Amino acid sequence: VVLRLELGEQSPSIGSCVKRAPAKSTAMAARYLVPVTNVAEGAVVPEKVKLKLARDASLAEEKTKAVAAAKKELCEQRESLKKRTQDYEKEYAAHQKKLIDLRREAKLGGN
């Protein structure tokens, strides 16, 4: 029987919310693969291998947290950009409506 440590699975895509690469501060976390190590159950494991397994486990945990933080940050950024765009569109439409009203008013006034 082989005990497989699932530390190095490929991370899923950044998320359905965003199709772009993660921000620079966390870009490397999603790019690099944490290796998968197979250890036979009941086998004697050297100290160096135990240290490597512990290191890989902490790296995998750090990677998972960094990818989740990047996904959350990018989703928030996209939502704020969407809201700001909608506000600008409303402002632009109001300005266009004001110009049209002023032109109509000028025509009625004989200008």
mmCIF file of N, CA and C in Angstrom:
data_model
loop_
_atom_site.group_PDB
_atom_site.id
_atom_site.type_symbol
_atom_site.label_atom_id
_atom_site.label_comp_id
_atom_site.label_asym_id
_atom_site.label_seq_id
_atom_site.Cartn_x
_atom_site.Cartn_y
_atom_site.Cartn_z
ATOM 1 N N VAL A 1 0.860 -1.170 0.000
ATOM 2 C CA VAL A 1 0.000 0.000 0.000
ATOM 3 C C VAL A 1 0.907 1.233 0.000
ATOM 4 N N VAL A 2 0.565 2.174 -0.867
ATOM 5 C CA VAL A 2 1.366 3.396 -0.984
ATOM 6 C C VAL A 2 0.553 4.571 -0.484
ATOM 7 N N LEU A 3 1.160 5.345 0.379
ATOM 8 C CA LEU A 3 0.532 6.557 0.897
ATOM 9 C C LEU A 3 0.989 7.709 0.010
ATOM 10 N N ARG A 4 0.066 8.330 -0.666
ATOM 11 C CA ARG A 4 0.424 9.392 -1.593
ATOM 12 C C ARG A 4 0.094 10.737 -0.958
ATOM 13 N N LEU A 5 1.062 11.613 -0.933
ATOM 14 C CA LEU A 5 0.864 12.950 -0.399
ATOM 15 C C LEU A 5 0.482 13.859 -1.556
ATOM 16 N N GLU A 6 -0.704 14.418 -1.494
ATOM 17 C CA GLU A 6 -1.234 15.243 -2.567
ATOM 18 C C GLU A 6 -0.838 16.708 -2.372
ATOM 19 N N LEU A 7 0.444 16.984 -2.360
ATOM 20 C CA LEU A 7 0.898 18.341 -2.117
ATOM 21 C C LEU A 7 1.088 19.115 -3.406
ATOM 22 N N GLY A 8 1.406 18.460 -4.471
ATOM 23 C CA GLY A 8 1.819 19.187 -5.647
ATOM 24 C C GLY A 8 0.835 19.189 -6.792
ATOM 25 N N GLU A 9 -0.403 19.084 -6.512
ATOM 26 C CA GLU A 9 -1.383 19.120 -7.589
ATOM 27 C C GLU A 9 -1.342 20.485 -8.258
ATOM 28 N N GLN A 10 -1.639 20.483 -9.533
ATOM 29 C CA GLN A 10 -1.717 21.743 -10.250
ATOM 30 C C GLN A 10 -2.858 22.549 -9.665
ATOM 31 N N SER A 11 -2.613 23.841 -9.500
ATOM 32 C CA SER A 11 -3.670 24.688 -8.956
ATOM 33 C C SER A 11 -4.724 24.917 -10.024
ATOM 34 N N PRO A 12 -5.979 25.022 -9.638
ATOM 35 C CA PRO A 12 -7.027 25.306 -10.610
ATOM 36 C C PRO A 12 -6.833 26.707 -11.155
ATOM 37 N N SER A 13 -7.579 27.035 -12.182
ATOM 38 C CA SER A 13 -7.447 28.366 -12.762
ATOM 39 C C SER A 13 -7.742 29.412 -11.696
ATOM 40 N N ILE A 14 -7.319 30.613 -11.952
ATOM 41 C CA ILE A 14 -7.438 31.683 -10.963
ATOM 42 C C ILE A 14 -8.887 31.885 -10.554
ATOM 43 N N GLY A 15 -9.802 31.617 -11.403
ATOM 44 C CA GLY A 15 -11.195 31.711 -11.012
ATOM 45 C C GLY A 15 -12.084 32.083 -12.165
ATOM 46 N N SER A 16 -13.352 31.874 -11.970
ATOM 47 C CA SER A 16 -14.302 32.195 -13.020
ATOM 48 C C SER A 16 -14.520 33.690 -13.113
ATOM 49 N N CYS A 17 -14.152 34.396 -12.075
ATOM 50 C CA CYS A 17 -14.375 35.841 -12.040
ATOM 51 C C CYS A 17 -13.383 36.564 -12.940
ATOM 52 N N VAL A 18 -12.177 36.029 -13.063
ATOM 53 C CA VAL A 18 -11.128 36.746 -13.770
ATOM 54 C C VAL A 18 -10.425 35.809 -14.737
ATOM 55 N N LYS A 19 -10.120 36.307 -15.923
ATOM 56 C CA LYS A 19 -9.431 35.506 -16.920
ATOM 57 C C LYS A 19 -7.984 35.941 -17.112
ATOM 58 N N ARG A 20 -7.501 36.883 -16.296
ATOM 59 C CA ARG A 20 -6.160 37.400 -16.465
ATOM 60 C C ARG A 20 -5.209 36.798 -15.448
ATOM 61 N N ALA A 21 -3.912 37.044 -15.648
ATOM 62 C CA ALA A 21 -2.888 36.549 -14.734
ATOM 63 C C ALA A 21 -2.998 37.255 -13.392
ATOM 64 N N PRO A 22 -2.557 36.588 -12.310
ATOM 65 C CA PRO A 22 -2.629 37.210 -10.991
ATOM 66 C C PRO A 22 -1.694 38.408 -10.887
ATOM 67 N N ALA A 23 -1.898 39.218 -9.867
ATOM 68 C CA ALA A 23 -1.089 40.406 -9.637
ATOM 69 C C ALA A 23 0.371 40.023 -9.423
ATOM 70 N N LYS A 24 1.280 40.992 -9.610
ATOM 71 C CA LYS A 24 2.706 40.710 -9.521
ATOM 72 C C LYS A 24 3.115 40.129 -8.184
ATOM 73 N N SER A 25 2.535 40.587 -7.096
ATOM 74 C CA SER A 25 2.958 40.143 -5.775
ATOM 75 C C SER A 25 2.699 38.655 -5.549
ATOM 76 N N THR A 26 1.717 38.084 -6.228
ATOM 77 C CA THR A 26 1.406 36.660 -6.044
ATOM 78 C C THR A 26 1.531 35.871 -7.338
ATOM 79 N N ALA A 27 2.144 36.443 -8.359
ATOM 80 C CA ALA A 27 2.224 35.785 -9.661
ATOM 81 C C ALA A 27 2.996 34.475 -9.582
ATOM 82 N N MET A 28 4.039 34.433 -8.786
ATOM 83 C CA MET A 28 4.858 33.236 -8.753
ATOM 84 C C MET A 28 4.182 32.100 -7.996
ATOM 85 N N ALA A 29 3.281 32.420 -7.092
ATOM 86 C CA ALA A 29 2.647 31.372 -6.299
ATOM 87 C C ALA A 29 1.836 30.437 -7.175
ATOM 88 N N ALA A 30 1.154 30.941 -8.177
ATOM 89 C CA ALA A 30 0.306 30.100 -9.006
ATOM 90 C C ALA A 30 1.101 29.410 -10.109
ATOM 91 N N ARG A 31 2.257 29.946 -10.440
ATOM 92 C CA ARG A 31 3.023 29.411 -11.558
ATOM 93 C C ARG A 31 3.791 28.145 -11.233
ATOM 94 N N TYR A 32 4.303 28.045 -10.043
ATOM 95 C CA TYR A 32 5.204 26.953 -9.729
ATOM 96 C C TYR A 32 4.489 25.776 -9.068
ATOM 97 N N LEU A 33 4.932 24.599 -9.431
ATOM 98 C CA LEU A 33 4.339 23.359 -8.942
ATOM 99 C C LEU A 33 5.083 22.897 -7.689
ATOM 100 N N VAL A 34 4.338 22.575 -6.656
ATOM 101 C CA VAL A 34 4.930 21.984 -5.458
ATOM 102 C C VAL A 34 4.954 20.478 -5.714
ATOM 103 N N PRO A 35 6.124 19.844 -5.608
ATOM 104 C CA PRO A 35 6.235 18.433 -6.015
ATOM 105 C C PRO A 35 5.405 17.467 -5.167
ATOM 106 N N VAL A 36 4.940 16.409 -5.825
ATOM 107 C CA VAL A 36 4.212 15.336 -5.151
ATOM 108 C C VAL A 36 5.235 14.282 -4.753
ATOM 109 N N THR A 37 5.175 13.829 -3.517
ATOM 110 C CA THR A 37 6.120 12.827 -3.033
ATOM 111 C C THR A 37 5.349 11.596 -2.585
ATOM 112 N N ASN A 38 5.771 10.453 -3.088
ATOM 113 C CA ASN A 38 5.156 9.184 -2.692
ATOM 114 C C ASN A 38 6.043 8.506 -1.647
ATOM 115 N N VAL A 39 5.427 8.093 -0.561
ATOM 116 C CA VAL A 39 6.143 7.395 0.501
ATOM 117 C C VAL A 39 5.366 6.122 0.800
ATOM 118 N N ALA A 40 6.071 4.985 0.776
ATOM 119 C CA ALA A 40 5.427 3.711 1.069
ATOM 120 C C ALA A 40 5.017 3.679 2.536
ATOM 121 N N GLU A 41 3.821 3.136 2.767
ATOM 122 C CA GLU A 41 3.313 3.071 4.135
ATOM 123 C C GLU A 41 4.163 2.107 4.951
ATOM 124 N N GLY A 42 4.574 2.550 6.116
ATOM 125 C CA GLY A 42 5.375 1.700 6.993
ATOM 126 C C GLY A 42 6.855 1.725 6.660
ATOM 127 N N ALA A 43 7.260 2.457 5.648
ATOM 128 C CA ALA A 43 8.669 2.514 5.272
ATOM 129 C C ALA A 43 9.423 3.464 6.194
ATOM 130 N N VAL A 44 10.699 3.187 6.346
ATOM 131 C CA VAL A 44 11.550 4.052 7.135
ATOM 132 C C VAL A 44 11.914 5.244 6.254
ATOM 133 N N VAL A 45 11.636 6.442 6.760
ATOM 134 C CA VAL A 45 11.876 7.650 5.981
ATOM 135 C C VAL A 45 13.055 8.397 6.593
ATOM 136 N N PRO A 46 14.066 8.698 5.781
ATOM 137 C CA PRO A 46 15.216 9.455 6.297
ATOM 138 C C PRO A 46 14.809 10.853 6.763
ATOM 139 N N GLU A 47 15.627 11.406 7.636
ATOM 140 C CA GLU A 47 15.324 12.721 8.215
ATOM 141 C C GLU A 47 15.244 13.800 7.138
ATOM 142 N N LYS A 48 16.129 13.758 6.152
ATOM 143 C CA LYS A 48 16.120 14.758 5.080
ATOM 144 C C LYS A 48 14.802 14.700 4.284
ATOM 145 N N VAL A 49 14.282 13.502 4.070
ATOM 146 C CA VAL A 49 13.023 13.351 3.335
ATOM 147 C C VAL A 49 11.865 13.896 4.168
ATOM 148 N N LYS A 50 11.918 13.663 5.482
ATOM 149 C CA LYS A 50 10.879 14.206 6.358
ATOM 150 C C LYS A 50 10.893 15.731 6.324
ATOM 151 N N LEU A 51 12.091 16.306 6.342
ATOM 152 C CA LEU A 51 12.207 17.762 6.259
ATOM 153 C C LEU A 51 11.659 18.274 4.920
ATOM 154 N N LYS A 52 11.983 17.537 3.864
ATOM 155 C CA LYS A 52 11.501 17.929 2.530
ATOM 156 C C LYS A 52 9.977 17.851 2.465
ATOM 157 N N LEU A 53 9.405 16.801 3.045
ATOM 158 C CA LEU A 53 7.948 16.661 3.060
ATOM 159 C C LEU A 53 7.293 17.802 3.840
ATOM 160 N N ALA A 54 7.900 18.159 4.964
ATOM 161 C CA ALA A 54 7.361 19.260 5.770
ATOM 162 C C ALA A 54 7.463 20.576 5.007
ATOM 163 N N ARG A 55 8.600 20.792 4.345
ATOM 164 C CA ARG A 55 8.780 22.008 3.550
ATOM 165 C C ARG A 55 7.753 22.072 2.421
ATOM 166 N N ASP A 56 7.571 20.954 1.718
ATOM 167 C CA ASP A 56 6.604 20.913 0.619
ATOM 168 C C ASP A 56 5.186 21.164 1.117
ATOM 169 N N ALA A 57 4.877 20.640 2.301
ATOM 170 C CA ALA A 57 3.543 20.856 2.862
ATOM 171 C C ALA A 57 3.324 22.336 3.162
ATOM 172 N N SER A 58 4.336 22.992 3.751
ATOM 173 C CA SER A 58 4.180 24.417 4.051
ATOM 174 C C SER A 58 4.122 25.242 2.773
ATOM 175 N N LEU A 59 4.907 24.876 1.755
ATOM 176 C CA LEU A 59 4.855 25.589 0.476
ATOM 177 C C LEU A 59 3.498 25.433 -0.209
ATOM 178 N N ALA A 60 2.944 24.223 -0.125
ATOM 179 C CA ALA A 60 1.633 23.992 -0.740
ATOM 180 C C ALA A 60 0.556 24.812 -0.039
ATOM 181 N N GLU A 61 0.631 24.883 1.275
ATOM 182 C CA GLU A 61 -0.339 25.673 2.040
ATOM 183 C C GLU A 61 -0.202 27.164 1.700
ATOM 184 N N GLU A 62 1.041 27.637 1.639
ATOM 185 C CA GLU A 62 1.300 29.036 1.294
ATOM 186 C C GLU A 62 0.801 29.349 -0.109
ATOM 187 N N LYS A 63 1.026 28.427 -1.030
ATOM 188 C CA LYS A 63 0.583 28.607 -2.409
ATOM 189 C C LYS A 63 -0.933 28.684 -2.473
ATOM 190 N N THR A 64 -1.611 27.798 -1.764
ATOM 191 C CA THR A 64 -3.071 27.793 -1.751
ATOM 192 C C THR A 64 -3.619 29.116 -1.224
ATOM 193 N N LYS A 65 -3.032 29.603 -0.148
ATOM 194 C CA LYS A 65 -3.472 30.883 0.429
ATOM 195 C C LYS A 65 -3.212 32.034 -0.537
ATOM 196 N N ALA A 66 -2.048 32.039 -1.173
ATOM 197 C CA ALA A 66 -1.697 33.127 -2.093
ATOM 198 C C ALA A 66 -2.616 33.138 -3.308
ATOM 199 N N VAL A 67 -2.931 31.969 -3.840
ATOM 200 C CA VAL A 67 -3.815 31.891 -5.003
ATOM 201 C C VAL A 67 -5.223 32.351 -4.620
ATOM 202 N N ALA A 68 -5.691 31.952 -3.445
ATOM 203 C CA ALA A 68 -7.018 32.382 -2.991
ATOM 204 C C ALA A 68 -7.057 33.891 -2.774
ATOM 205 N N ALA A 69 -5.989 34.447 -2.194
ATOM 206 C CA ALA A 69 -5.936 35.895 -1.971
ATOM 207 C C ALA A 69 -5.906 36.648 -3.292
ATOM 208 N N ALA A 70 -5.156 36.134 -4.257
ATOM 209 C CA ALA A 70 -5.092 36.782 -5.572
ATOM 210 C C ALA A 70 -6.447 36.738 -6.264
ATOM 211 N N LYS A 71 -7.118 35.605 -6.155
ATOM 212 C CA LYS A 71 -8.441 35.469 -6.769
ATOM 213 C C LYS A 71 -9.421 36.466 -6.146
ATOM 214 N N LYS A 72 -9.402 36.565 -4.827
ATOM 215 C CA LYS A 72 -10.310 37.474 -4.133
ATOM 216 C C LYS A 72 -10.010 38.921 -4.503
ATOM 217 N N GLU A 73 -8.725 39.267 -4.524
ATOM 218 C CA GLU A 73 -8.316 40.630 -4.856
ATOM 219 C C GLU A 73 -8.743 41.005 -6.275
ATOM 220 N N LEU A 74 -8.535 40.094 -7.214
ATOM 221 C CA LEU A 74 -8.892 40.387 -8.598
ATOM 222 C C LEU A 74 -10.404 40.467 -8.793
ATOM 223 N N CYS A 75 -11.160 39.655 -8.075
ATOM 224 C CA CYS A 75 -12.620 39.738 -8.151
ATOM 225 C C CYS A 75 -13.109 41.084 -7.609
ATOM 226 N N GLU A 76 -12.529 41.519 -6.492
ATOM 227 C CA GLU A 76 -12.904 42.817 -5.931
ATOM 228 C C GLU A 76 -12.538 43.945 -6.883
ATOM 229 N N GLN A 77 -11.365 43.841 -7.501
ATOM 230 C CA GLN A 77 -10.927 44.863 -8.446
ATOM 231 C C GLN A 77 -11.871 44.918 -9.645
ATOM 232 N N ARG A 78 -12.238 43.770 -10.155
ATOM 233 C CA ARG A 78 -13.135 43.731 -11.305
ATOM 234 C C ARG A 78 -14.501 44.329 -10.945
ATOM 235 N N GLU A 79 -15.015 44.019 -9.763
ATOM 236 C CA GLU A 79 -16.303 44.573 -9.339
ATOM 237 C C GLU A 79 -16.235 46.091 -9.208
ATOM 238 N N SER A 80 -15.133 46.602 -8.655
ATOM 239 C CA SER A 80 -15.005 48.056 -8.515
ATOM 240 C C SER A 80 -14.887 48.722 -9.884
ATOM 241 N N LEU A 81 -14.162 48.092 -10.806
ATOM 242 C CA LEU A 81 -14.058 48.643 -12.157
ATOM 243 C C LEU A 81 -15.415 48.653 -12.858
ATOM 244 N N LYS A 82 -16.175 47.593 -12.660
ATOM 245 C CA LYS A 82 -17.507 47.512 -13.268
ATOM 246 C C LYS A 82 -18.411 48.619 -12.722
ATOM 247 N N LYS A 83 -18.370 48.814 -11.408
ATOM 248 C CA LYS A 83 -19.199 49.848 -10.781
ATOM 249 C C LYS A 83 -18.791 51.233 -11.270
ATOM 250 N N ARG A 84 -17.488 51.479 -11.341
ATOM 251 C CA ARG A 84 -17.006 52.775 -11.802
ATOM 252 C C ARG A 84 -17.411 53.020 -13.258
ATOM 253 N N THR A 85 -17.341 51.992 -14.090
ATOM 254 C CA THR A 85 -17.748 52.118 -15.490
ATOM 255 C C THR A 85 -19.229 52.451 -15.596
ATOM 256 N N GLN A 86 -20.045 51.786 -14.801
ATOM 257 C CA GLN A 86 -21.479 52.077 -14.818
ATOM 258 C C GLN A 86 -21.754 53.513 -14.391
ATOM 259 N N ASP A 87 -21.027 54.004 -13.392
ATOM 260 C CA ASP A 87 -21.186 55.390 -12.952
ATOM 261 C C ASP A 87 -20.807 56.363 -14.064
ATOM 262 N N TYR A 88 -19.702 56.088 -14.761
ATOM 263 C CA TYR A 88 -19.288 56.953 -15.864
ATOM 264 C C TYR A 88 -20.307 56.937 -16.995
ATOM 265 N N GLU A 89 -20.865 55.767 -17.279
ATOM 266 C CA GLU A 89 -21.875 55.670 -18.339
ATOM 267 C C GLU A 89 -23.116 56.484 -17.975
ATOM 268 N N LYS A 90 -23.539 56.427 -16.725
ATOM 269 C CA LYS A 90 -24.691 57.229 -16.288
ATOM 270 C C LYS A 90 -24.384 58.718 -16.417
ATOM 271 N N GLU A 91 -23.180 59.113 -15.999
ATOM 272 C CA GLU A 91 -22.783 60.513 -16.081
ATOM 273 C C GLU A 91 -22.749 60.977 -17.545
ATOM 274 N N TYR A 92 -22.211 60.163 -18.422
ATOM 275 C CA TYR A 92 -22.132 60.499 -19.842
ATOM 276 C C TYR A 92 -23.525 60.621 -20.449
ATOM 277 N N ALA A 93 -24.412 59.692 -20.127
ATOM 278 C CA ALA A 93 -25.779 59.728 -20.647
ATOM 279 C C ALA A 93 -26.504 60.981 -20.151
ATOM 280 N N ALA A 94 -26.315 61.344 -18.892
ATOM 281 C CA ALA A 94 -26.950 62.546 -18.351
ATOM 282 C C ALA A 94 -26.425 63.791 -19.061
ATOM 283 N N HIS A 95 -25.136 63.821 -19.344
ATOM 284 C CA HIS A 95 -24.550 64.966 -20.043
ATOM 285 C C HIS A 95 -25.109 65.077 -21.469
ATOM 286 N N GLN A 96 -25.217 63.946 -22.153
ATOM 287 C CA GLN A 96 -25.770 63.959 -23.514
ATOM 288 C C GLN A 96 -27.219 64.421 -23.508
ATOM 289 N N LYS A 97 -27.974 63.962 -22.533
ATOM 290 C CA LYS A 97 -29.376 64.367 -22.422
ATOM 291 C C LYS A 97 -29.476 65.878 -22.157
ATOM 292 N N LYS A 98 -28.596 66.392 -21.336
ATOM 293 C CA LYS A 98 -28.581 67.821 -21.036
ATOM 294 C C LYS A 98 -28.276 68.627 -22.300
ATOM 295 N N LEU A 99 -27.311 68.180 -23.102
ATOM 296 C CA LEU A 99 -26.977 68.871 -24.351
ATOM 297 C C LEU A 99 -28.158 68.884 -25.320
ATOM 298 N N ILE A 100 -28.829 67.751 -25.426
ATOM 299 C CA ILE A 100 -29.995 67.665 -26.320
ATOM 300 C C ILE A 100 -31.090 68.605 -25.840
ATOM 301 N N ASP A 101 -31.345 68.621 -24.532
ATOM 302 C CA ASP A 101 -32.367 69.520 -23.982
ATOM 303 C C ASP A 101 -32.018 70.989 -24.238
ATOM 304 N N LEU A 102 -30.737 71.332 -24.100
ATOM 305 C CA LEU A 102 -30.312 72.708 -24.344
ATOM 306 C C LEU A 102 -30.481 73.095 -25.817
ATOM 307 N N ARG A 103 -30.184 72.172 -26.726
ATOM 308 C CA ARG A 103 -30.372 72.442 -28.155
ATOM 309 C C ARG A 103 -31.853 72.656 -28.468
ATOM 310 N N ARG A 104 -32.701 71.809 -27.899
ATOM 311 C CA ARG A 104 -34.154 71.952 -28.135
ATOM 312 C C ARG A 104 -34.652 73.289 -27.588
ATOM 313 N N GLU A 105 -34.159 73.621 -26.414
ATOM 314 C CA GLU A 105 -34.561 74.885 -25.791
ATOM 315 C C GLU A 105 -34.098 76.079 -26.631
ATOM 316 N N ALA A 106 -32.898 75.990 -27.195
ATOM 317 C CA ALA A 106 -32.373 77.068 -28.037
ATOM 318 C C ALA A 106 -33.191 77.206 -29.322
ATOM 319 N N LYS A 107 -33.597 76.067 -29.889
ATOM 320 C CA LYS A 107 -34.430 76.107 -31.109
ATOM 321 C C LYS A 107 -35.774 76.767 -30.821
ATOM 322 N N LEU A 108 -36.333 76.416 -29.687
ATOM 323 C CA LEU A 108 -37.632 77.011 -29.336
ATOM 324 C C LEU A 108 -37.502 78.500 -29.044
ATOM 325 N N GLY A 109 -36.340 78.902 -28.545
ATOM 326 C CA GLY A 109 -36.131 80.310 -28.238
ATOM 327 C C GLY A 109 -35.761 81.136 -29.460
ATOM 328 N N GLY A 110 -35.583 80.506 -30.593
ATOM 329 C CA GLY A 110 -35.260 81.220 -31.830
ATOM 330 C C GLY A 110 -33.781 81.345 -32.097
ATOM 331 N N ASN A 111 -32.975 80.611 -31.427
ATOM 332 C CA ASN A 111 -31.539 80.655 -31.652
ATOM 333 C C ASN A 111 -31.135 79.695 -32.737
#
